[in-house]
mmCIF file of C-alpha atoms and ligand atoms in Angstrom:
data_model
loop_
_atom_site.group_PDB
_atom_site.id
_atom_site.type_symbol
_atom_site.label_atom_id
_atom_site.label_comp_id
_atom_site.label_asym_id
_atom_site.label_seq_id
_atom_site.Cartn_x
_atom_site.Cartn_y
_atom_site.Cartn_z
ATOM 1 C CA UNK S 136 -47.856 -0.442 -13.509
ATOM 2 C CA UNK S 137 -46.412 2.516 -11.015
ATOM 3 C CA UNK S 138 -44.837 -0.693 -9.042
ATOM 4 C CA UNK S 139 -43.465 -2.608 -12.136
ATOM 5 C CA UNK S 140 -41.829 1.041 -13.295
ATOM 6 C CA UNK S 141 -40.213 1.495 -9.695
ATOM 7 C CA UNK S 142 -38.962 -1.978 -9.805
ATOM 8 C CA UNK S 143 -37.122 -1.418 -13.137
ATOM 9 C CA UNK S 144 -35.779 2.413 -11.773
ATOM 10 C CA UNK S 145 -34.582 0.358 -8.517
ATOM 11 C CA UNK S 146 -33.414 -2.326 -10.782
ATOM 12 C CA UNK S 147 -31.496 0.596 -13.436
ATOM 13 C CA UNK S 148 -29.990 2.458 -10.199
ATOM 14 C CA UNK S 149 -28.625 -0.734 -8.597
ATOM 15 C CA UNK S 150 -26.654 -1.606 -11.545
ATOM 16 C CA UNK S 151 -25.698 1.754 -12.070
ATOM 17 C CA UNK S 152 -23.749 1.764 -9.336
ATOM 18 C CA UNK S 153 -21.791 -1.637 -9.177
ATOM 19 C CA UNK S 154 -20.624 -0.168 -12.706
ATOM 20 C CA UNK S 155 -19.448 2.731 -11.570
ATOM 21 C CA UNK S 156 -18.047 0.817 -8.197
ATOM 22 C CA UNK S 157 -15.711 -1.315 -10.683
ATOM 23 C CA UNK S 158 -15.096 1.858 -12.851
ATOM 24 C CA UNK S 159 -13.883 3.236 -9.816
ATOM 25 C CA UNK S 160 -11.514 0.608 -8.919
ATOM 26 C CA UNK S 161 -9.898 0.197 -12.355
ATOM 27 C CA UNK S 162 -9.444 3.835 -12.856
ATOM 28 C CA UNK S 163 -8.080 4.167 -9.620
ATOM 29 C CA UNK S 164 -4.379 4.496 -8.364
ATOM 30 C CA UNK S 165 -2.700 1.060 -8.607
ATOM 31 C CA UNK S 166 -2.139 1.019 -4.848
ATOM 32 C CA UNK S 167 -6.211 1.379 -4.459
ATOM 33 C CA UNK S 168 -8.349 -1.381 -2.901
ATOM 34 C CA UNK S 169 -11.858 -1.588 -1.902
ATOM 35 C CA UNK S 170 -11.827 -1.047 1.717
ATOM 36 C CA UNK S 171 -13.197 -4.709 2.836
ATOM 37 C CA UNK S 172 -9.690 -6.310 1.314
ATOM 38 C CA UNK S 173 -7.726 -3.544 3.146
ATOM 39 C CA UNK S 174 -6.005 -4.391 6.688
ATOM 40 C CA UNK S 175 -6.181 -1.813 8.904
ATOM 41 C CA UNK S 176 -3.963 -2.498 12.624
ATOM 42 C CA UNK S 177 -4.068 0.665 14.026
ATOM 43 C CA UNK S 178 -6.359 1.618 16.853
ATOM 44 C CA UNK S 179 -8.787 4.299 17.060
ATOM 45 C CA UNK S 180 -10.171 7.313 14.879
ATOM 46 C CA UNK S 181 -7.033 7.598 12.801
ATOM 47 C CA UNK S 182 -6.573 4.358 12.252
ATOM 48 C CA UNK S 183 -7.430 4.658 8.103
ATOM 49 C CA UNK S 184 -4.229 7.068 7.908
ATOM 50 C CA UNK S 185 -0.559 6.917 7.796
ATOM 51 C CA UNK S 186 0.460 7.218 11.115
ATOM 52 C CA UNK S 187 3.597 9.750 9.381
ATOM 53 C CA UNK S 188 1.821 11.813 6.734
ATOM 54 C CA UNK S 189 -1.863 11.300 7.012
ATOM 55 C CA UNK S 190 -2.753 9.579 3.895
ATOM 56 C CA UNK S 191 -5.724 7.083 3.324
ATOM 57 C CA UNK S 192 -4.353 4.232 3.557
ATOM 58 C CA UNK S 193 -7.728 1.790 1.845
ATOM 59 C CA UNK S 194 -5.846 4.459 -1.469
ATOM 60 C CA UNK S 195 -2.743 3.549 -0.486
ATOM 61 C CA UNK S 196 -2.849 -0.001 0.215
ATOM 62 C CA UNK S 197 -0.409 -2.017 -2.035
ATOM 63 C CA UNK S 198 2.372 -0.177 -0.760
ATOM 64 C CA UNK S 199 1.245 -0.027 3.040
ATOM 65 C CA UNK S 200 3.590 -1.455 5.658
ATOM 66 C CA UNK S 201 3.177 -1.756 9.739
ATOM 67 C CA UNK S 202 5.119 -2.177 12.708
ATOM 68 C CA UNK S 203 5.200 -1.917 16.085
ATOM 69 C CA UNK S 204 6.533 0.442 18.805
ATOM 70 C CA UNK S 205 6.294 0.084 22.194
ATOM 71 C CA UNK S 206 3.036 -2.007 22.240
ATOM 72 C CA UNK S 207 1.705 -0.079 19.942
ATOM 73 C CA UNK S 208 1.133 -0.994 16.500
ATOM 74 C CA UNK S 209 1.668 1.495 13.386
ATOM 75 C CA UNK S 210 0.610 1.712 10.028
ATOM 76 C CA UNK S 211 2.391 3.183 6.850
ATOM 77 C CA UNK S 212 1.598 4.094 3.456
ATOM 78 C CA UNK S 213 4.572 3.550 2.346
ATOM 79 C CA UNK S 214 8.482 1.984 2.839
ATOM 80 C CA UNK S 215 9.223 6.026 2.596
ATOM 81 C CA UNK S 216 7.037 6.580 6.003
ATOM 82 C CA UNK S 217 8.297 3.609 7.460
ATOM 83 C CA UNK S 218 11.988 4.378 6.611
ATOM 84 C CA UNK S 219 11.005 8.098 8.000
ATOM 85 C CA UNK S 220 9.845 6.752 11.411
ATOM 86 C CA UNK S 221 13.256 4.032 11.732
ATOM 87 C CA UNK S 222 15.407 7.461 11.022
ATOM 88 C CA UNK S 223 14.452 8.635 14.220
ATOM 89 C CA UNK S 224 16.300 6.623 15.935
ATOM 90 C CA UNK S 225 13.277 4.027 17.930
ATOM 91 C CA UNK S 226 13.348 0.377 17.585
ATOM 92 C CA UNK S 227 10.227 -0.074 15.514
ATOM 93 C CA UNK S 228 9.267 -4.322 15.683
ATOM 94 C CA UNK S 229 7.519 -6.660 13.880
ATOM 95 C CA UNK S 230 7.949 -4.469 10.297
ATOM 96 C CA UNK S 231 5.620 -5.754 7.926
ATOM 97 C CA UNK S 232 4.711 -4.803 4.072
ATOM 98 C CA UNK S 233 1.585 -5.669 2.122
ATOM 99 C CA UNK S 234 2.258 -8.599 -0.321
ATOM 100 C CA UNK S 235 0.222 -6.737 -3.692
ATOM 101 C CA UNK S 236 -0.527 -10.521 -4.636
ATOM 102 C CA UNK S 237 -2.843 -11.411 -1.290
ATOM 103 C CA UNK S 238 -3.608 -7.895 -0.158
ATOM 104 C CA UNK S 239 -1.937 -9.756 2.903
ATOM 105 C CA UNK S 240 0.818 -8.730 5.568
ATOM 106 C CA UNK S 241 3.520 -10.545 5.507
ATOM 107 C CA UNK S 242 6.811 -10.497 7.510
ATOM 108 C CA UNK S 243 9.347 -7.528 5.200
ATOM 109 C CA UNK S 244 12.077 -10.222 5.113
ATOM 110 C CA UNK S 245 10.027 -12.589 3.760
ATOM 111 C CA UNK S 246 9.361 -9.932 1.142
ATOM 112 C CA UNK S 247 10.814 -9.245 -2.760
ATOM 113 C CA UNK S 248 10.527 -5.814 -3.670
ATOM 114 C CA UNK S 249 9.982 -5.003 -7.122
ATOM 115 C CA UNK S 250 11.580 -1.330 -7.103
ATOM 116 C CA UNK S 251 11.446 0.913 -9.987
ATOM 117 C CA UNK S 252 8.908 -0.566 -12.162
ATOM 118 C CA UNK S 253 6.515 1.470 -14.472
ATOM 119 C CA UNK S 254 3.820 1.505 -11.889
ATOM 120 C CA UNK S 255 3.447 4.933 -10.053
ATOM 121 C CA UNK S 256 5.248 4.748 -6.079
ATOM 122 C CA UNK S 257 3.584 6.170 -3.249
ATOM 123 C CA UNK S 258 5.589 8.961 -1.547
ATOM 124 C CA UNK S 259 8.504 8.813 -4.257
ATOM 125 C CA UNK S 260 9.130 8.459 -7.896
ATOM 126 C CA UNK S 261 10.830 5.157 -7.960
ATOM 127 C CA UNK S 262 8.164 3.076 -6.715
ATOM 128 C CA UNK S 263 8.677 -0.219 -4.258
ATOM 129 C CA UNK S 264 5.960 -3.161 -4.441
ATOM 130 C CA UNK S 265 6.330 -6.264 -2.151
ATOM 131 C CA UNK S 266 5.587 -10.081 -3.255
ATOM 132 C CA UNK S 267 5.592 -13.047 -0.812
ATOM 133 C CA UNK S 268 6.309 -15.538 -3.608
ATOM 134 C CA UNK S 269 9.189 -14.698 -5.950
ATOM 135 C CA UNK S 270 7.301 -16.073 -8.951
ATOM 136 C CA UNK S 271 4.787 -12.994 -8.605
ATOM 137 C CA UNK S 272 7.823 -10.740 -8.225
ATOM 138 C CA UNK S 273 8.828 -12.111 -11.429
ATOM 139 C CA UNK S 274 5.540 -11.858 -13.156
ATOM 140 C CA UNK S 275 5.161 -7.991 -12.250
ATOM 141 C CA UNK S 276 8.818 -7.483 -13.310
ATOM 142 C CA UNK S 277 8.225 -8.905 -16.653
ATOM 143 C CA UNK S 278 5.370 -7.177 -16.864
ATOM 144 C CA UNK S 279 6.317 -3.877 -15.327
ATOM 145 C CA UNK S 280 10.268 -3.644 -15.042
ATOM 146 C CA UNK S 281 12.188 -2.806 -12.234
ATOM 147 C CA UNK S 282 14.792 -4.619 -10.116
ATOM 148 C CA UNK S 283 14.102 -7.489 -7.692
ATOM 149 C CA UNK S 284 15.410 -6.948 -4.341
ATOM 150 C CA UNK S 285 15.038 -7.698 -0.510
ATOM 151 C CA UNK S 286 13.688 -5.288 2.319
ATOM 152 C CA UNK S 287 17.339 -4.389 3.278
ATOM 153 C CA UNK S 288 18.146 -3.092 -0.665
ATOM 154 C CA UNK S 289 14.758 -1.452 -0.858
ATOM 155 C CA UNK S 290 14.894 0.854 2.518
ATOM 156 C CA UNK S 291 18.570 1.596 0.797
ATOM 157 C CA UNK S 292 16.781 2.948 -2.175
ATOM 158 C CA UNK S 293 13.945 4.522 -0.140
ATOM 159 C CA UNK S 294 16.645 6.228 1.983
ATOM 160 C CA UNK S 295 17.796 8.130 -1.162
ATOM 161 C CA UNK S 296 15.120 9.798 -1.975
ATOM 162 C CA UNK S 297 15.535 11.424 2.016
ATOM 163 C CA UNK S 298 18.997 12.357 0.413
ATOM 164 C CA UNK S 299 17.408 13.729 -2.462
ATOM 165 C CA UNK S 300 14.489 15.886 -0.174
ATOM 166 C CA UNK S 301 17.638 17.493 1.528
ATOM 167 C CA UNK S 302 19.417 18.822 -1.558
HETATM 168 ZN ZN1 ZN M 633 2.721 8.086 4.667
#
């Protein structure tokens, strides 16, 4: 009896938490992912933060973007860290952005940014969400709003909100 009542408390606790696991995730930020879809390229201790302003990037995810420097490869959580790093001046290669349809990196000028829709930004109040495949762009946008544009257009609009910090 004691073993059958363990089993079922075991049984009760286990499914307790995959619940709340999925509650967690759906009332999480939009950028969120669980941590096993998240790519992480940076090397050692740090290597879960943005390499600019410390923040988790497994939270940040959807908005993430990497490069390298030197041999050395960086991670972002945003196009607003990114942009922060290329306005000093060092030839960051490779730049890459997080495509929010495959959780994958994929080359920025392969990218459309959907910038300004109704989901929350990371770093800035007109947010900027990569898509490999225009038809997902599309999809988010009619879902979402916000303007269609390339990597180029987007660090434009990231830029501003530097201008906009200044004033
Ligand atoms: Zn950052």
């Amino acid at each position: 009896m004691f073993k059958i009542v363990s089993v079922i408390i075991v049984g009760l606790f286990i499914l307790g938490c995959s619940s709340q696991n999925s509650m967690n995730v759906s009332n999480a930020m939009f950028q969120s992912v669980n941590k096993e879809d998240a790519t992480l390229v940076q090397e050692g201790e740090k290597k879960g933060y943005c390499a600019r302003c410390g923040m988790d990037l497994v939270k940040f995810y959807k908005t993430s973007h990497a490069a390298t420097f030197d041999g050395k490869n960086y991670q972002y959580c945003s196009i607003h860290c990114l942009e922060e790093h290329l306005g000093e001046g060092i030839e960051l290669k490779n730049p890459k952005v997080v495509d929010v349809a495959s959780l994958k990196f994929i080359d920025v000028n392969k990218a459309y940014y959907v910038v300004g829709s109704s989901k929350r930004g990371t770093m800035t109040k007109v947010s900027k969400y990569a898509f490999l495949n225009e038809a997902d762009a599309k999809k988010f946008q009619a879902e979402f709003g916000g303007e269609i544009m390339d990597f180029n257009k987007a660090r434009e609009k990231a830029k501003e909100d530097f201008k906009h910090y200044k004033n």
